[in-house]
Amino acid sequence: MSAAELRVIVGVGGGIAAYKVAGLVRLFTESGADVTVVPTPAALRFVGAATWEALSGHPVATEVWDQVPSVQHVRLGQTADLVVVAPATADLLARAATGQADDLLTTTLLATRAPVVMAPAMHTEMWQHPATVANVATLRDRGVVVLDPADGRLTGADSGPGRLPDVADIHAAALSVLRQVHDLTGHRVLISAGGTREAIDPVRFLGNRSSGRQGYALARAAAARGASVVLVAANVDQPDPPGVEVVPVESAAELRRQMLTRQPQADAVVMCAAVADFRPTAVSDVKLKKGGASEPETIQLERTPDILAELVARRPDGQVIVGFAAETGDAAGGVLDHARAKLAAKGCDLLVVNDVSGGGVFGRPDNEVVILAPATDPIPVPRADKAVVADAVWDAVLGRR
Ligand code: CTP
């Protein structure tokens, strides 16, 4: 089923994290899904109906007494392809576990036969209380996918497990539940993400605009499909995706070291990071000052090693190596001509090509790419959320294995 035909119910519980769920609704609607938001009455004390109606494009109901002639309390559940509950509060988990049906969301949970994903958020004590632990176990036994909450800052001064997982993680988990594919189980994948920084002095660096979002989406998608994932992350300001080993690095040299050390244990390697092509030949260990003896007239640059080419040269048998390329067309050829030449020059199995002629891809939630492999037709991936692009890349990797 394509995202465009997908009918999603987003149930919102009465917790402060309700405001974050606006971003989740956006992720679903932007991928073309038809979303109906069903907040509990308590949820509406945090975020009002107008917000949910504007984001989803549908009226919002809370009680079974709303829109009675359309028998909404069973119709919503019956027609849904997927129900996602976020934040799933301790109270909502308890009501769902005991089969209560005292508002529109809990009746929908009873009426639906679609997959249900619940993303809990509450204080650590409540999450770890035996009552909640038992309720979660009951729901999981019934086939409900209850995600683990993230660890971190909670409301007030507290921190610990209980934060709502990142909405991108909830979205990725929901899509994977829907596909029910774990086709990367047993695969070990190594991904680089972000953009390297090459020091000039202790405070300055040469960097680039890569946000790391596509690399993180690749890691999330691979983990959701069952892979064991190592993510070498250069300067990325994003929470660690659940179940992924994140190795933070800063410079091209550190990224190179981590990738080459970890390459032998991987079945697939994806070089999504924007690696600096040049770095200063010398790094000043004191801050360069205006007017002083240290004021530089020029900064000498040298080439950084081509990590992708090195990975290809050392590739163990059967390993699939994927490169990324941001290209523009010019007098010498179009984007695909340059990309084909790069694929041949780098010797990788797949090249994921961004046409950046029309403006930036950096930091956007969506992307549009063409996946190239030697001696086959290009695979176009139309503009979509980076999670969707990530899945297309893994499909292509599986095709090569
Ligand atoms: N790459 C790399 N090491 C470098 C530079 C790039 O491993 N020093 C990788 C990137 O991670 C990406 C691929 O090479 O997967 C293509 O990056 P790109 O910058 O487009 O290629 P370059 O070889 O630097 O070519 P260009 O001269 O077009 O910038």
Coordinates of C-alpha atoms and ligand atoms in Angstrom, one line a residue:
M1 CA 0.0 0.0 0.0
S2 CA 1.4 3.4 -0.9
A3 CA 1.6 6.2 1.7
A4 CA -1.0 8.1 -0.3
E5 CA -3.7 5.5 0.3
L6 CA -2.9 5.1 4.0
R7 CA -5.6 5.9 6.5
V8 CA -3.9 6.7 9.8
I9 CA -5.5 7.5 13.2
V10 CA -3.2 9.5 15.5
G11 CA -4.5 9.1 19.0
V12 CA -3.2 11.8 21.4
G13 CA -3.0 11.2 25.1
G14 CA -3.2 13.9 27.8
G15 CA 0.5 14.6 28.4
I16 CA 2.7 17.6 27.9
A17 CA 4.4 15.8 25.0
A18 CA 1.2 16.2 23.0
Y19 CA 2.6 19.3 21.4
K20 CA 5.4 17.2 19.8
V21 CA 2.8 15.0 18.1
A22 CA 1.9 17.9 15.8
G23 CA 5.2 17.1 14.0
L24 CA 4.2 13.4 13.7
V25 CA 0.9 14.4 12.1
R26 CA 2.9 16.5 9.7
L27 CA 5.2 13.6 8.8
F28 CA 2.2 11.4 7.9
T29 CA 0.3 14.1 6.0
E30 CA 3.4 15.1 4.0
S31 CA 3.9 11.6 2.8
G32 CA 0.3 11.7 1.5
A33 CA -1.5 9.7 4.3
D34 CA -5.0 10.6 5.3
V35 CA -4.8 11.4 9.0
T36 CA -7.6 11.7 11.6
V37 CA -6.5 12.9 15.0
V38 CA -8.4 11.5 18.0
P39 CA -7.3 13.3 21.2
T40 CA -8.5 12.3 24.6
P41 CA -10.4 15.0 26.5
A42 CA -7.2 15.5 28.7
A43 CA -5.1 15.9 25.5
L44 CA -7.2 18.9 24.5
R45 CA -6.1 20.6 27.7
F46 CA -2.6 20.6 26.3
V47 CA -3.2 21.2 22.5
G48 CA -6.6 22.4 21.3
A49 CA -8.7 20.9 18.6
A50 CA -8.0 23.7 16.1
T51 CA -4.4 22.7 15.9
W52 CA -5.2 19.1 15.1
E53 CA -8.0 20.1 12.6
A54 CA -5.6 22.5 10.8
L55 CA -2.8 19.9 10.6
S56 CA -5.0 16.9 9.6
G57 CA -7.6 18.7 7.5
H58 CA -10.3 16.7 9.3
P59 CA -12.7 17.6 12.2
V60 CA -11.6 16.4 15.5
A61 CA -13.8 14.4 17.9
T62 CA -13.0 13.2 21.4
E63 CA -16.2 11.7 22.8
V64 CA -18.4 8.9 21.5
W65 CA -21.2 11.4 21.6
D66 CA -19.7 13.4 18.8
Q67 CA -21.1 12.7 15.3
V68 CA -23.3 9.9 16.6
P69 CA -25.2 9.2 13.2
S70 CA -22.0 8.1 11.5
V71 CA -21.3 5.6 14.4
Q72 CA -17.8 7.1 14.6
H73 CA -16.7 5.2 17.7
V74 CA -16.5 2.0 15.6
R75 CA -16.2 3.4 12.1
L76 CA -12.8 5.2 12.7
G77 CA -11.2 2.0 14.0
Q78 CA -12.8 -0.2 11.3
T79 CA -11.5 1.9 8.4
A80 CA -8.0 2.7 9.7
D81 CA -4.9 1.0 8.2
L82 CA -2.8 2.1 11.2
V83 CA -3.4 3.5 14.7
V84 CA -0.6 5.4 16.4
V85 CA -1.0 6.6 19.9
A86 CA 1.4 9.4 21.2
P87 CA 1.9 10.3 23.9
A88 CA 0.7 7.1 25.4
T89 CA 0.3 8.2 29.0
A90 CA 0.3 5.7 32.0
D91 CA -3.5 6.2 32.2
L92 CA -4.1 5.5 28.5
L93 CA -1.9 2.4 28.6
A94 CA -3.9 1.2 31.6
R95 CA -7.2 1.9 29.9
A96 CA -6.1 0.2 26.6
A97 CA -4.7 -2.8 28.5
T98 CA -8.0 -3.3 30.4
G99 CA -10.2 -2.8 27.3
Q100 CA -12.0 0.3 28.6
A101 CA -14.0 2.2 26.1
D102 CA -14.8 5.5 27.8
D103 CA -13.8 8.0 25.1
L104 CA -13.5 8.0 21.3
L105 CA -9.8 6.9 21.3
T106 CA -10.3 3.9 23.6
T107 CA -13.4 2.7 21.6
T108 CA -11.3 3.1 18.4
L109 CA -8.6 1.0 19.9
L110 CA -11.2 -1.8 20.6
A111 CA -12.9 -1.5 17.3
T112 CA -9.8 -1.6 15.1
R113 CA -8.1 -4.6 13.6
A114 CA -5.3 -2.4 12.2
P115 CA -1.7 -2.5 13.6
V116 CA -1.4 -0.3 16.7
V117 CA 1.8 1.5 17.7
M118 CA 1.9 3.2 21.1
A119 CA 4.7 5.7 22.0
P120 CA 4.7 6.2 25.8
A121 CA 5.7 9.4 27.6
M122 CA 5.6 9.9 31.4
H123 CA 7.8 10.3 34.4
T124 CA 10.3 7.6 35.0
E125 CA 8.6 6.4 38.2
M126 CA 5.3 6.0 36.4
W127 CA 7.0 4.1 33.5
Q128 CA 8.8 1.8 35.9
H129 CA 5.8 1.2 38.2
P130 CA 4.8 -2.5 38.2
A131 CA 1.3 -1.5 37.2
T132 CA 2.5 0.2 34.0
V133 CA 5.1 -2.6 33.4
A134 CA 2.2 -5.1 33.5
N135 CA 0.0 -3.0 31.3
V136 CA 2.7 -2.7 28.7
A137 CA 3.4 -6.5 28.8
T138 CA -0.3 -7.2 28.3
L139 CA -0.5 -4.8 25.3
R140 CA 2.6 -6.3 23.8
D141 CA 1.3 -9.8 24.2
R142 CA -1.7 -8.8 22.3
G143 CA 0.4 -7.6 19.4
V144 CA 0.4 -3.9 20.1
V145 CA 3.8 -2.3 19.4
V146 CA 4.7 -0.4 22.5
L147 CA 7.8 1.6 21.8
D148 CA 10.3 2.2 24.6
P149 CA 10.4 5.8 25.8
A150 CA 13.5 7.8 25.2
D151 CA 15.9 8.6 28.0
G152 CA 16.4 12.3 28.7
R153 CA 15.0 15.5 30.1
L154 CA 11.5 15.2 31.4
T155 CA 9.0 17.9 32.5
G156 CA 10.3 19.9 35.5
A157 CA 13.7 19.2 36.9
D158 CA 13.7 15.4 36.3
S159 CA 15.4 13.3 33.7
G160 CA 15.5 9.6 32.9
P161 CA 13.6 7.1 30.7
G162 CA 10.1 8.5 30.0
R163 CA 10.5 11.0 27.2
L164 CA 8.4 10.7 24.1
P165 CA 10.6 9.0 21.4
D166 CA 11.6 11.4 18.6
V167 CA 8.6 11.8 16.2
A168 CA 10.8 10.7 13.3
D169 CA 11.5 7.4 15.2
I170 CA 7.8 6.9 15.9
H171 CA 7.0 7.6 12.2
A172 CA 9.8 5.1 11.1
A173 CA 8.6 2.4 13.5
A174 CA 5.0 2.9 12.4
L175 CA 5.9 2.5 8.7
S176 CA 7.9 -0.6 9.4
V177 CA 5.1 -2.1 11.5
L178 CA 2.9 -1.5 8.5
R179 CA 5.2 -3.2 6.1
Q180 CA 6.0 -5.9 8.7
V181 CA 9.3 -6.4 7.0
H182 CA 12.4 -7.3 8.8
D183 CA 14.3 -8.0 5.6
L184 CA 17.5 -6.6 6.9
T185 CA 17.6 -9.0 9.9
G186 CA 21.1 -10.5 10.2
H187 CA 22.7 -7.7 8.1
R188 CA 25.3 -5.5 9.7
V189 CA 25.4 -2.0 8.2
L190 CA 27.8 0.9 8.6
I191 CA 26.6 4.4 7.8
S192 CA 28.3 7.7 7.8
A193 CA 26.2 10.9 8.3
G194 CA 26.6 14.6 8.8
G195 CA 29.3 16.9 7.7
T196 CA 33.0 16.9 8.7
R197 CA 34.7 19.9 10.3
E198 CA 38.3 20.7 9.6
A199 CA 39.9 22.8 12.3
I200 CA 41.7 26.1 11.4
D201 CA 42.4 27.0 15.0
P202 CA 40.8 26.0 18.4
V203 CA 37.6 28.0 17.6
R204 CA 37.3 28.0 13.8
F205 CA 36.7 25.3 11.2
L206 CA 35.9 24.7 7.6
G207 CA 32.5 22.9 7.5
N208 CA 29.5 22.3 5.3
R209 CA 25.8 22.5 5.4
S210 CA 24.9 18.8 5.8
S211 CA 22.4 18.3 8.6
G212 CA 22.8 14.5 8.9
R213 CA 19.1 14.0 8.4
Q214 CA 19.3 11.6 5.4
G215 CA 22.0 9.5 7.2
Y216 CA 20.0 9.3 10.3
A217 CA 16.9 8.3 8.3
L218 CA 19.0 5.5 6.7
A219 CA 20.0 4.3 10.2
R220 CA 16.5 4.4 11.5
A221 CA 15.1 2.6 8.5
A222 CA 17.8 -0.1 8.7
A223 CA 17.3 -0.6 12.4
A224 CA 13.5 -0.8 11.9
R225 CA 14.0 -3.4 9.2
G226 CA 16.1 -5.5 11.6
A227 CA 19.7 -4.6 10.7
S228 CA 22.4 -4.1 13.3
V229 CA 23.5 -0.6 12.6
V230 CA 26.6 1.5 13.4
L231 CA 26.2 5.2 12.6
V232 CA 29.4 7.3 12.3
A233 CA 28.0 10.8 12.9
A234 CA 30.0 13.9 12.0
N235 CA 28.6 16.9 13.9
V236 CA 24.9 16.0 13.8
D237 CA 22.5 17.6 16.2
Q238 CA 19.9 14.9 16.4
P239 CA 18.9 12.3 19.1
D240 CA 20.5 8.9 18.7
P241 CA 18.1 6.6 16.8
P242 CA 16.9 3.7 19.1
G243 CA 18.9 0.5 18.7
V244 CA 21.7 2.2 16.7
E245 CA 25.3 2.4 17.9
V246 CA 26.3 6.0 17.3
V247 CA 30.0 6.9 17.0
P248 CA 30.5 10.7 17.1
V249 CA 33.3 12.2 15.0
E250 CA 34.4 15.6 13.9
S251 CA 37.0 15.7 11.1
A252 CA 37.4 13.7 7.9
A253 CA 40.4 12.0 9.5
E254 CA 38.4 10.7 12.4
L255 CA 35.5 9.7 10.2
R256 CA 38.0 7.8 7.9
R257 CA 39.5 6.0 10.9
Q258 CA 36.2 4.9 12.2
M259 CA 34.9 3.8 8.8
L260 CA 38.0 1.8 7.9
T261 CA 38.2 0.2 11.3
R262 CA 34.6 -0.9 11.2
Q263 CA 34.4 -1.8 7.5
P264 CA 35.4 -5.5 7.9
Q265 CA 32.4 -6.2 10.2
A266 CA 29.8 -4.8 7.8
D267 CA 27.7 -6.4 5.0
A268 CA 26.9 -2.9 3.6
V269 CA 28.6 0.5 3.9
V270 CA 26.8 3.7 3.1
M271 CA 28.9 6.9 2.8
C272 CA 26.2 9.5 3.3
A273 CA 28.4 12.0 5.1
A274 CA 29.5 15.2 3.4
V275 CA 33.2 14.8 3.8
A276 CA 35.4 17.9 3.4
D277 CA 37.5 17.6 0.2
F278 CA 40.1 20.0 1.6
R279 CA 41.5 20.8 5.0
P280 CA 44.0 23.4 6.3
T281 CA 47.6 22.0 5.9
A282 CA 48.4 23.3 9.4
V283 CA 46.1 23.7 12.4
S284 CA 47.1 26.6 14.7
D285 CA 47.0 25.5 18.4
V286 CA 46.4 29.1 19.4
K287 CA 43.5 31.3 18.2
L288 CA 44.4 33.3 15.2
K289 CA 44.1 37.0 16.1
K290 CA 43.5 40.1 14.0
G291 CA 46.5 42.4 13.6
G292 CA 48.8 40.1 15.6
A293 CA 51.7 38.1 14.3
S294 CA 49.4 35.2 13.9
E295 CA 47.0 37.0 11.5
P296 CA 47.0 34.7 8.4
E297 CA 47.1 36.2 5.0
T298 CA 46.0 33.0 3.4
I299 CA 45.0 29.6 4.6
Q300 CA 46.8 26.8 2.8
L301 CA 44.6 23.8 2.0
E302 CA 45.4 20.2 1.2
R303 CA 43.2 17.4 -0.2
T304 CA 41.6 15.0 2.3
P305 CA 41.8 11.2 1.5
D306 CA 38.8 9.9 -0.5
I307 CA 37.3 7.6 2.1
L308 CA 34.8 6.1 -0.3
A309 CA 37.5 5.1 -2.8
E310 CA 39.6 3.6 0.1
L311 CA 36.5 1.6 1.3
V312 CA 36.0 0.3 -2.2
A313 CA 39.7 -0.7 -2.5
R314 CA 39.5 -2.7 0.7
R315 CA 36.0 -4.1 0.1
P316 CA 35.6 -7.7 1.5
D317 CA 33.8 -10.2 -0.7
G318 CA 30.0 -9.6 -0.9
Q319 CA 30.0 -6.2 0.8
V320 CA 27.8 -3.6 -0.8
I321 CA 29.2 -0.1 -0.9
V322 CA 26.9 2.9 -1.4
G323 CA 28.1 6.5 -2.2
F324 CA 26.1 9.7 -2.3
A325 CA 26.7 12.6 -4.7
A326 CA 25.2 16.1 -4.8
E327 CA 25.6 17.2 -8.4
T328 CA 24.7 20.1 -10.7
G329 CA 24.6 20.0 -14.5
D330 CA 27.0 22.2 -16.5
A331 CA 28.4 22.7 -20.0
A332 CA 30.3 19.4 -19.7
G333 CA 27.2 17.3 -19.0
G334 CA 23.9 16.8 -17.2
V335 CA 23.6 15.7 -13.6
L336 CA 23.3 12.0 -14.6
D337 CA 26.3 12.2 -16.9
H338 CA 28.4 13.5 -14.0
A339 CA 26.9 10.9 -11.6
R340 CA 27.6 8.0 -14.0
A341 CA 31.2 9.2 -14.3
K342 CA 31.5 9.4 -10.5
L343 CA 30.0 6.0 -10.0
A344 CA 32.6 4.6 -12.4
A345 CA 35.4 6.6 -10.8
K346 CA 34.6 5.6 -7.2
G347 CA 33.8 2.0 -8.1
C348 CA 31.0 1.7 -5.6
D349 CA 27.9 -0.6 -6.1
L350 CA 25.3 2.2 -5.9
L351 CA 25.4 6.0 -6.1
V352 CA 22.5 8.0 -4.6
V353 CA 22.4 11.2 -6.6
N354 CA 20.9 14.5 -5.6
D355 CA 20.3 17.1 -8.2
V356 CA 21.2 20.3 -6.2
S357 CA 20.9 22.7 -9.2
G358 CA 17.6 24.1 -8.1
G359 CA 18.5 24.8 -4.5
G360 CA 19.5 23.2 -1.2
V361 CA 18.5 19.7 0.0
F362 CA 20.4 20.4 3.3
G363 CA 18.3 20.4 6.5
R364 CA 15.0 19.6 4.6
P365 CA 12.8 16.8 5.8
D366 CA 12.4 15.5 2.3
N367 CA 14.6 14.6 -0.6
E368 CA 14.5 13.5 -4.2
V369 CA 17.1 11.3 -5.6
V370 CA 18.1 8.9 -8.4
I371 CA 19.8 5.6 -7.5
L372 CA 22.5 4.5 -10.0
A373 CA 24.1 1.1 -10.3
P374 CA 26.5 0.0 -13.0
A375 CA 24.9 -1.3 -16.2
T376 CA 21.3 -0.9 -15.0
D377 CA 18.6 1.8 -15.5
P378 CA 18.6 4.6 -12.9
I379 CA 16.0 4.2 -10.2
P380 CA 14.2 7.5 -9.7
V381 CA 12.9 8.2 -6.2
P382 CA 10.4 11.1 -6.4
R383 CA 10.4 13.8 -3.7
A384 CA 9.4 12.2 -0.4
D385 CA 10.3 12.2 3.3
K386 CA 13.9 11.2 3.9
A387 CA 12.5 8.1 5.6
V388 CA 11.0 7.0 2.3
V389 CA 14.2 7.7 0.4
A390 CA 16.1 5.7 3.0
D391 CA 13.8 2.7 2.4
A392 CA 14.4 3.0 -1.3
V393 CA 18.2 2.9 -0.7
W394 CA 17.9 -0.3 1.4
D395 CA 15.7 -1.9 -1.2
A396 CA 18.4 -1.2 -3.8
V397 CA 21.1 -2.5 -1.4
L398 CA 19.1 -5.7 -0.9
G399 CA 18.8 -5.9 -4.7
R400 CA 22.6 -6.0 -5.0
R401 CA 23.1 -8.6 -2.2
Ligands
CTP1 N1 33.6 11.2 -0.1 C1 34.6 10.5 0.7 N2 35.8 11.1 1.0 C2 36.0 12.4 0.6 C3 35.0 13.1 -0.2 C4 33.8 12.4 -0.5 O1 34.4 9.4 1.0 N3 37.1 13.0 0.9 C5 32.4 10.4 -0.4 C6 31.1 11.1 0.1 O2 30.7 10.6 1.3 C7 30.1 10.6 -1.0 C8 30.9 10.5 -2.2 O3 32.3 10.4 -1.8 O4 29.6 9.3 -0.7 C9 30.8 11.5 -3.2 O5 31.1 12.8 -2.6 P1 31.4 14.0 -3.5 O6 31.8 15.2 -2.7 O7 30.2 14.2 -4.4 O8 32.5 13.5 -4.4 P2 33.9 14.0 -4.7 O9 34.8 12.8 -4.9 O10 34.4 14.9 -3.6 O11 33.8 14.7 -6.0 P3 33.6 16.3 -6.4 O12 34.9 16.7 -7.0 O13 32.4 16.2 -7.4 O14 33.2 17.0 -5.1

